[in-house]
Coordinates of C-alpha atoms in Angstrom, one line a residue:
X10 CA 144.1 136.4 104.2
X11 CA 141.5 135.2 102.2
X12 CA 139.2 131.9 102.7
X13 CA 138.0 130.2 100.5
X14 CA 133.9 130.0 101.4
X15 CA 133.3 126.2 100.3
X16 CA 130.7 126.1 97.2
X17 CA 127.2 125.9 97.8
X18 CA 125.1 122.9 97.9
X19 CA 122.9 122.1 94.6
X20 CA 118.9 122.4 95.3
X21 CA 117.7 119.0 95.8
X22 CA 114.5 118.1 95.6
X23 CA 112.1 119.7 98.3
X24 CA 111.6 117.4 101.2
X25 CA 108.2 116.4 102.1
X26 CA 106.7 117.6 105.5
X27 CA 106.5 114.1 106.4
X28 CA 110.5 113.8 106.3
X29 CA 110.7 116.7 108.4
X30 CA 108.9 115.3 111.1
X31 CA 110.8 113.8 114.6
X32 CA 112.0 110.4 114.5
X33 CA 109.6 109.5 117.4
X34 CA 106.8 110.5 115.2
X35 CA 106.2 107.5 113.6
X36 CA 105.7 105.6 117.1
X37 CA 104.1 108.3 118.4
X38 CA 101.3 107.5 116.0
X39 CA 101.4 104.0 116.1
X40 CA 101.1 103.7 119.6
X41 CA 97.9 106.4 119.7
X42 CA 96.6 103.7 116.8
X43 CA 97.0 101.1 119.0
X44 CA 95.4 102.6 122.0
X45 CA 92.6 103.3 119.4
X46 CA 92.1 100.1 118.4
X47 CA 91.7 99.3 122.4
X48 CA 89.4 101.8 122.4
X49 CA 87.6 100.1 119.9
X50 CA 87.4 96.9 121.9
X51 CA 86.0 98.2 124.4
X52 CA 83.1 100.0 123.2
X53 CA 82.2 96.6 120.8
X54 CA 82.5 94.7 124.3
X55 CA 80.0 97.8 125.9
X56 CA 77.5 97.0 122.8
X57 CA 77.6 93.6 123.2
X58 CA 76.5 93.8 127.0
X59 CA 74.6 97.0 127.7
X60 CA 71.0 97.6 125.8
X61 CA 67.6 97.6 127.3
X62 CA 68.9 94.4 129.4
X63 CA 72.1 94.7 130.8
X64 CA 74.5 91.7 130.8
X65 CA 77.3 90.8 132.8
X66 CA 81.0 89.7 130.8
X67 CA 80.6 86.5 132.4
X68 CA 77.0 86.1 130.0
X69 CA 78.8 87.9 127.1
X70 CA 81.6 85.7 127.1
X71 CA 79.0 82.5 127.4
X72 CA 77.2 84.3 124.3
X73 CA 80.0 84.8 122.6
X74 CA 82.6 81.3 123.1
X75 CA 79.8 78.6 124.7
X76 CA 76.4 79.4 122.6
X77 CA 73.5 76.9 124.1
X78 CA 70.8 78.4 123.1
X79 CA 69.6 80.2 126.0
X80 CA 68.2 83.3 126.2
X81 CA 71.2 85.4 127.0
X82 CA 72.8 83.7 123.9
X83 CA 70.4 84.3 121.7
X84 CA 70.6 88.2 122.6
X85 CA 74.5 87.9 122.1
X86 CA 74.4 86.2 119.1
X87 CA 71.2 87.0 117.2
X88 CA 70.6 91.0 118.5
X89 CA 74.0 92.4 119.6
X90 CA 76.7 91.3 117.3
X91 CA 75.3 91.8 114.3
X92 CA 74.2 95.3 115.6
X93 CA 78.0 95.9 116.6
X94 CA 79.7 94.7 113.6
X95 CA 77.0 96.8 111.5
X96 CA 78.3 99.7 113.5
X97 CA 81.8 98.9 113.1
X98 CA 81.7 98.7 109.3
X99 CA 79.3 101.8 108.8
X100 CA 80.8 104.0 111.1
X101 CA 84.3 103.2 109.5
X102 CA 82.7 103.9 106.2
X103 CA 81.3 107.1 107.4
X104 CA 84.3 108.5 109.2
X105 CA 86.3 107.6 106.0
X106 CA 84.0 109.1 103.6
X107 CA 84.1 112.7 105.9
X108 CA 88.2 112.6 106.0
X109 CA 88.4 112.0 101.8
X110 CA 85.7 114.8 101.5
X111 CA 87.5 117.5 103.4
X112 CA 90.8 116.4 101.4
X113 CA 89.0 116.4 98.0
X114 CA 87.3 120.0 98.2
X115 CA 90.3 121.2 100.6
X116 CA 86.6 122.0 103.1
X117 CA 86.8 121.6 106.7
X118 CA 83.2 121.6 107.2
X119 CA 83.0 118.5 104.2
X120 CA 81.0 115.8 105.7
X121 CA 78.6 113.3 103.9
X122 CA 75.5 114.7 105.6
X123 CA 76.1 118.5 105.7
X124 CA 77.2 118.2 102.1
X125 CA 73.6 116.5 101.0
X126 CA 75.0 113.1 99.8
X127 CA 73.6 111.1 102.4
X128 CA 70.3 113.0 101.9
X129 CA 70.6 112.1 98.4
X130 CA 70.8 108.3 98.9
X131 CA 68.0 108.5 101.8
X132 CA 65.7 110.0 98.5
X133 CA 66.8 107.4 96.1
X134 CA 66.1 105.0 98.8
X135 CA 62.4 106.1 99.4
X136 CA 61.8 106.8 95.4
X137 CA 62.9 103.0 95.2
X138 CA 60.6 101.6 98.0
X139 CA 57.8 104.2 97.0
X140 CA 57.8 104.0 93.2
X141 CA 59.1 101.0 92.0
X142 CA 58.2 98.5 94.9
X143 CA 61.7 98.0 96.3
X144 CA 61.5 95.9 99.1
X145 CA 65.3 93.9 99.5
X146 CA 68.3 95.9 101.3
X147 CA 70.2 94.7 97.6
X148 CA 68.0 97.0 95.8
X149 CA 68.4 99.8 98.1
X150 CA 72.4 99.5 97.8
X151 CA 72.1 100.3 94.2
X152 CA 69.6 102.9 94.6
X153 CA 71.5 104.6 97.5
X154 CA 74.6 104.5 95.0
X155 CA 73.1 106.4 92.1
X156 CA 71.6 109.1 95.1
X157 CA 74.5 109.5 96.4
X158 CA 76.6 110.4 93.3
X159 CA 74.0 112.5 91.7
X160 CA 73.7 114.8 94.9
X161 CA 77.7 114.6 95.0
X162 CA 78.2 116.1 92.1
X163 CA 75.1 119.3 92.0
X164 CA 76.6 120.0 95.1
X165 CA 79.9 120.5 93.9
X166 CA 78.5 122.0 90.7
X167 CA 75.9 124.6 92.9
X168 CA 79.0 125.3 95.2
X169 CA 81.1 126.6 92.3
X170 CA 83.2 123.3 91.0
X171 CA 86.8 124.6 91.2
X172 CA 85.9 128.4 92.5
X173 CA 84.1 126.9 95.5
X174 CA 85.0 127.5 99.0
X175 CA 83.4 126.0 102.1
X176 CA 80.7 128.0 102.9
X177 CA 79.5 127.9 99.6
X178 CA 79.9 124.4 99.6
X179 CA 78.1 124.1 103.1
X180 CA 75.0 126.5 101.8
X181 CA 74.7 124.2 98.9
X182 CA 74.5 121.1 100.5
X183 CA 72.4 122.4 103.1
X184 CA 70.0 123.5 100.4
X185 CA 70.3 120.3 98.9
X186 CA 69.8 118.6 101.7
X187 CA 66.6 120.5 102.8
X188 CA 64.6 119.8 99.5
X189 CA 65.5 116.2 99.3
X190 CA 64.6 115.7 102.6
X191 CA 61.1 118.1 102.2
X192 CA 60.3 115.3 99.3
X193 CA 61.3 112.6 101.2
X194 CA 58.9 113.4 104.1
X195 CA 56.1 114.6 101.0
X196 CA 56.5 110.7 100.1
X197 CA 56.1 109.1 103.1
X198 CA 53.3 110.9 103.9
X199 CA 51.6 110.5 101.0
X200 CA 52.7 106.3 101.3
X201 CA 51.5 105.2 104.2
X202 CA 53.3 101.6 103.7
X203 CA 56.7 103.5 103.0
X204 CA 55.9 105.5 106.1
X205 CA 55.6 102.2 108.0
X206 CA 59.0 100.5 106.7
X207 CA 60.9 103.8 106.8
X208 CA 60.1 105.6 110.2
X209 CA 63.2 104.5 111.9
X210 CA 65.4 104.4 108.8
X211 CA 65.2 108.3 107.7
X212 CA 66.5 109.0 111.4
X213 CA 69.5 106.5 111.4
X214 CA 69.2 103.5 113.4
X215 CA 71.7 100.1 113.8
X216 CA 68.0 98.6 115.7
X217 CA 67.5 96.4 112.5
X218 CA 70.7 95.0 112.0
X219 CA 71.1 91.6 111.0
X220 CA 74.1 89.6 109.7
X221 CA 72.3 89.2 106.7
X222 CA 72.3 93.1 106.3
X223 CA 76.0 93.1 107.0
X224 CA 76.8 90.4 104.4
X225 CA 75.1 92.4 101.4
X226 CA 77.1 96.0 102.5
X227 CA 80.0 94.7 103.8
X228 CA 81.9 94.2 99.9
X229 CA 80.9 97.8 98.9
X230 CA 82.0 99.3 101.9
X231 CA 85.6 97.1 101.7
X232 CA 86.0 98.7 98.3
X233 CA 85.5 102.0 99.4
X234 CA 87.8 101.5 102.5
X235 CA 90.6 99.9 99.5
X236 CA 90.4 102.7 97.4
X237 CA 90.7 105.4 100.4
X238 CA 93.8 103.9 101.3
X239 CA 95.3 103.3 97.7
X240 CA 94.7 107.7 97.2
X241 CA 96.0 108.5 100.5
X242 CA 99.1 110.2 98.9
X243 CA 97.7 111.9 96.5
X244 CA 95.3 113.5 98.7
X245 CA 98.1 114.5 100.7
X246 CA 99.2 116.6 97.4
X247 CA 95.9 117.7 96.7
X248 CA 95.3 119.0 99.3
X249 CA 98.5 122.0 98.7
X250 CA 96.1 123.0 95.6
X251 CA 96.0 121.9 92.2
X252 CA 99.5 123.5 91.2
X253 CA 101.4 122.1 93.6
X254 CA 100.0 118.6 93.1
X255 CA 100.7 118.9 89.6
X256 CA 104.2 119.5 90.5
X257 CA 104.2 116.6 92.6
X258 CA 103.4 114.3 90.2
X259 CA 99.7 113.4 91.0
X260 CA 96.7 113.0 88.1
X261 CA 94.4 115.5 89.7
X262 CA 91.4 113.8 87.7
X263 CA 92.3 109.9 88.4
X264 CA 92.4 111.3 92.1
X265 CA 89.1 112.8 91.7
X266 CA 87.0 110.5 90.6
X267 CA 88.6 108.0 92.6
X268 CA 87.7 110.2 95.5
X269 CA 84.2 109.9 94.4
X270 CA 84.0 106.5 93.8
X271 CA 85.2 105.9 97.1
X272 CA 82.4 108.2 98.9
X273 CA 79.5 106.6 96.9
X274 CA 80.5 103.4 97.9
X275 CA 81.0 104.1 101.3
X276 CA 78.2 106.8 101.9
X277 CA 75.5 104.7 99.9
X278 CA 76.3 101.4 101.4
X279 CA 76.1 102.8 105.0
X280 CA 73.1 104.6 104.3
X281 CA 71.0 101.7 102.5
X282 CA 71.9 100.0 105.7
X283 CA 70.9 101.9 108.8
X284 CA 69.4 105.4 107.0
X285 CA 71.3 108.4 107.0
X286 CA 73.6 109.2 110.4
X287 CA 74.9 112.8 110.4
X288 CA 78.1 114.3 111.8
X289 CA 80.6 110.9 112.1
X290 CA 82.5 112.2 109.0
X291 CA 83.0 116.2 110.3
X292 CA 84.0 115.3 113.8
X293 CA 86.1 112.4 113.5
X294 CA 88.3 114.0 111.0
X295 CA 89.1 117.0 113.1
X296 CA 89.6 115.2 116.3
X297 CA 92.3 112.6 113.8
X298 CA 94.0 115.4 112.9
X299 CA 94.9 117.4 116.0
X300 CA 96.6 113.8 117.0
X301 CA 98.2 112.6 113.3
X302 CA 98.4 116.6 111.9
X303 CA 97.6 116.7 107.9
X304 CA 99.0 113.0 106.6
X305 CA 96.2 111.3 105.1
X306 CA 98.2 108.2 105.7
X307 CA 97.4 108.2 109.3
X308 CA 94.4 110.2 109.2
X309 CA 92.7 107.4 107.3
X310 CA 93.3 104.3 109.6
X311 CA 93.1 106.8 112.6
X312 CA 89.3 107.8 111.0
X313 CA 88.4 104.3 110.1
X314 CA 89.0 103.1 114.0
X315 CA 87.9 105.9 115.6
X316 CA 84.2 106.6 113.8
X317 CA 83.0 103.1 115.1
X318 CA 83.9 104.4 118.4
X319 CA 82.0 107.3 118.2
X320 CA 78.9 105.5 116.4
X321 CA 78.9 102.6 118.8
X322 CA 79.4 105.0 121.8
X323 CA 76.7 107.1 120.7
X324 CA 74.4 104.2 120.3
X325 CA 74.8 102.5 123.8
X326 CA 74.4 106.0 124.9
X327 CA 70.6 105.8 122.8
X328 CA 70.2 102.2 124.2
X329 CA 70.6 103.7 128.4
X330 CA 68.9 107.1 127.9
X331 CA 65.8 105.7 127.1
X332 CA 65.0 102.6 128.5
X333 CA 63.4 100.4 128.4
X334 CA 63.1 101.7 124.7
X335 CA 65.9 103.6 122.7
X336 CA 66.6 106.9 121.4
X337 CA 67.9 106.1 117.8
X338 CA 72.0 106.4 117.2
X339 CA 70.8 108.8 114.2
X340 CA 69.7 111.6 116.8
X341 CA 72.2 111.3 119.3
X342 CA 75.2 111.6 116.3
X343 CA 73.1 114.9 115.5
X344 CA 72.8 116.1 119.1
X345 CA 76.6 115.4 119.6
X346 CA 77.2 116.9 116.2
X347 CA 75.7 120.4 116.0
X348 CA 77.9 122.2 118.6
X349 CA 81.4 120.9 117.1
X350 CA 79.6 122.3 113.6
X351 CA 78.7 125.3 115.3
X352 CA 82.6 126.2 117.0
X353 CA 84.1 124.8 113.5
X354 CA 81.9 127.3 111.4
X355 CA 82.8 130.2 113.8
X356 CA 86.0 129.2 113.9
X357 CA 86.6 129.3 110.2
X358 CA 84.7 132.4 110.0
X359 CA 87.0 134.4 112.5
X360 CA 90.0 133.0 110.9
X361 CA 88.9 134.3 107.5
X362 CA 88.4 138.1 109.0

């Protein structure tokens, strides 16, 4: 007896990974973005009370709610929130920058400071102070801005533009990175007054931070953090290789430059602000995506939460070491930083044999 097979189904349209995912996925992540944000609290909260003189919550919260003008309050207000809220907005910028980086040149090891483009604001910066008698953070924002895009895009270029892969990427920035900083140091030695305003700076440092500091960075950085968000889906089809965005519908250039625009903004307003902190944008990234997996809709807000924890975390941690002084949040990001570069580069290189 024959049966008659019933006809097969049309091709639709290939479903996104996204749609493939469990339906507890979604509040999987929301609830991990939630317990980040907590996270987040609390190390804002450990900012605000632990430095070279420790405070108890009940002082914070006197600080913070009932200001009188006492000592304690004066600490709170004047010294420790602006030094917090600077670290919240850079290290969100950072962490950001680092996730759109690795999506752009489809390079796990892309980070702002291993690929030379915080170096290349931290030289604009010192040309500006050393040269043309800079003195206001305003002018150092621009200065940073034009560093940072130049040094973006010799990279990329040195690397191999579209043949690049990431260690060629990684030797070029680190090339990069090495002569910029070789003249940066050549300047300040040679300029003993830019040597005096910009010992702490070249190492990364929130010790400075003021709320007039955040008022001037805070816009550029916003815009950055708006355009990450308005590209997230195109970087997700990016990141499949230029064919298969193409298929998918997204303008590989608009994407690009956006991409860029985004990184200068946020890479040269953090750095004009505290000097150039390494390794937020490599570790944060990775650590986002073994909890989200490869949407850049979640990895961005997970990366923009997240990075302040590690920058504020790492700079109480600089504030206890060494008291009564500090060990600059600049150093301790590096120290912290170098192993997870180390196991990534091995890693890649033992996937790749």
């Amino acid at each position: 007896m024959l049966v008659e097979s019933p006809p097969n189904p049309s091709p639709g349209p290939i479903a996104a990974p996204e749609s493939a995912a469990p339906p507890g996925r979604h509040a999987v992540r929301a609830a991990g973005l939630l317990v980040a944000v907590a996270a987040l609290v609390l190390v804002c909260l450990a900012s605000i009370a632990i430095g070279a003189k420790g405070l108890p919550l009940a002082d914070v919260w006197h600080g913070l709610f009932h200001y009188a003008g006492s000592s304690d309050d004066v600490l709170v207000r004047k010294v420790r929130i602006p030094r917090t809220v600077l670290g919240l907005i850079v290290g969100a910028a950072l962490g950001l920058a680092g996730a759109v980086m690795q999506a752009l040149t489809r390079n796990p090891l892309a980070e702002p400071g291993l690929l030379g483009v915080n170096a290349g604001a931290s030289a604009a910066v010192v040309s500006a102070i050393s040269f043309f008698g800079v003195t206001s953070l305003t002018g150092y924002v621009w200065f940073a801005f034009a560093g940072a895009a130049i040094v973006s895009v010799a990279v990329y270029l040195l690397g191999g533009s579209r043949s690049a892969n990431p260690v060629r990427l990684a030797l070029a920035g680190t090339a990069v990175t090495a002569a910029l900083y070789g003249y940066v140091n050549a300047v300040q030695l040679l300029d003993s007054a830019a040597l005096d305003r910009l010992r702490f700076w070249t190492v990364g440092s929130l010790a400075s931070a003021n709320m007039e500091t955040v008022g001037k960075v805070w816009p550029f950085i916003a815009l950055g953090v708006l355009l990450t968000l308005l590209i997230a889906r195109p970087l997700n089809a990016l990141e499949m290789g230029d064919d298969t965005a193409r298929s998918l519908g997204a303008h590989l250039t608009r994407t690009r430059v956006l991409a860029m625009l985004a990184v200068t903004l946020l890479c040269g307003a953090a750095t004009a602000a505290c000097g150039p902190i390494v390794f937020i944008g490599l570790m944060i990234p990775h650590l986002v995506r073994a909890i989200t997996g490869p949407d850049m809709r979640w990895i961005l807000p997970y990366a923009a939460v997240l990075s302040p924890v590690l920058l504020l975390g790492a700079d109480v941690v600089g504030r206890v070491v060494a008291r009564p002084s500090e060990l600059q949040v600049g150093i301790v990001t590096a120290l912290l930083g170098g192993p997870v570069f180390i196991h990534l580069v091995r890693r890649k290189r033992m996937s790749q044999l």
